[in-house]
Tab-separated table of C-alpha atoms in Angstrom:
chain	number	residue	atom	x	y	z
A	9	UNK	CA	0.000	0.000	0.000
A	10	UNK	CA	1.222	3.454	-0.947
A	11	UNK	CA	0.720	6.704	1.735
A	12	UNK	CA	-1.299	8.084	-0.494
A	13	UNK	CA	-4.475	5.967	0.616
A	14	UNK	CA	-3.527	5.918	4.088
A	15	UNK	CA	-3.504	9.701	4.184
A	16	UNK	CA	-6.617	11.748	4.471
A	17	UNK	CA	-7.044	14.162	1.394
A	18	UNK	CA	-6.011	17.895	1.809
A	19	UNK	CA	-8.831	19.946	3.688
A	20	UNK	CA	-10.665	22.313	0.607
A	21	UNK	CA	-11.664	25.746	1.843
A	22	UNK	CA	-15.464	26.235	1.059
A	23	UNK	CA	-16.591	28.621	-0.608
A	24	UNK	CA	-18.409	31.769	0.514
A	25	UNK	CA	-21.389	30.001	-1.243
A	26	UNK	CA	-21.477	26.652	0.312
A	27	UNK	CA	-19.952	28.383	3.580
A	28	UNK	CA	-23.252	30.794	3.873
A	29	UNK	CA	-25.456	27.532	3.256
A	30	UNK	CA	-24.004	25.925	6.284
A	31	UNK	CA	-24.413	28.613	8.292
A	32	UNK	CA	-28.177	28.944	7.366
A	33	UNK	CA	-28.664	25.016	7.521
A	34	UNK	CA	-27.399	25.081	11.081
A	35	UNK	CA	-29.746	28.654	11.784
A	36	UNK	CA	-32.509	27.161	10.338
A	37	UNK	CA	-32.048	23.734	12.506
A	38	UNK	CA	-31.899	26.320	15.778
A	39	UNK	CA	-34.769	28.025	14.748
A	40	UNK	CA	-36.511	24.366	14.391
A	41	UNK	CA	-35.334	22.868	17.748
A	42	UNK	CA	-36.792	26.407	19.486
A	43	UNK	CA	-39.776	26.713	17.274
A	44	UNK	CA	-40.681	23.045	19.097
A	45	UNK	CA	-39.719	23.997	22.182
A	46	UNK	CA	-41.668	26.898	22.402
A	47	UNK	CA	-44.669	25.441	21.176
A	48	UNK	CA	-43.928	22.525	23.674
A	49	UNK	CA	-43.859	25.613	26.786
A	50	UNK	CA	-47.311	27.015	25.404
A	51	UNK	CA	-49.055	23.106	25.522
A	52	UNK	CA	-47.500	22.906	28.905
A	53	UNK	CA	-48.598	25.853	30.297
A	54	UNK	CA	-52.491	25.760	28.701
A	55	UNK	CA	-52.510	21.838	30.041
A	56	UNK	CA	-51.869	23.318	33.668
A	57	UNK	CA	-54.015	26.415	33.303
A	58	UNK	CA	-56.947	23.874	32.258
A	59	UNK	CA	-56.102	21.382	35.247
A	60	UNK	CA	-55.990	24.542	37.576
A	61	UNK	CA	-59.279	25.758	36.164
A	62	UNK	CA	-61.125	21.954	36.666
A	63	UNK	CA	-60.114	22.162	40.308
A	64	UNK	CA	-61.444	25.315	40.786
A	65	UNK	CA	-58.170	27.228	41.645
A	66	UNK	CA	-57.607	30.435	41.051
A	67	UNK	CA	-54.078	32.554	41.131
């Protein structure tokens, strides 16, 4: 076997491009995770407001 195959190929630089497509990829997997989240808080906090409401507290 040669060192060439062992060897791991030269890092290539991205491009402004593909570097800007990463950086909205990972933005828009952020925005995902929090949009979830979020709408995980609201279920959370209408669930209790419903339970609080059936037992007849108030406050």
């Amino acid at each position: 076997m040669t060192d060439d195959l062992i060897q791991a190929p030269p890092h290539v630089p991205a491009t402004p491009i593909e570097e800007a497509e990463l950086i909205r990829a990972r933005q828009r997997s952020r925005a995902t995770v929090m949009a979830v989240l979020l709408g995980l808080f609201v279920v959370l906090v209408f669930a209790i407001s419903i339970v609080k409401i059936q037992l007849g507290h108030t406050g």
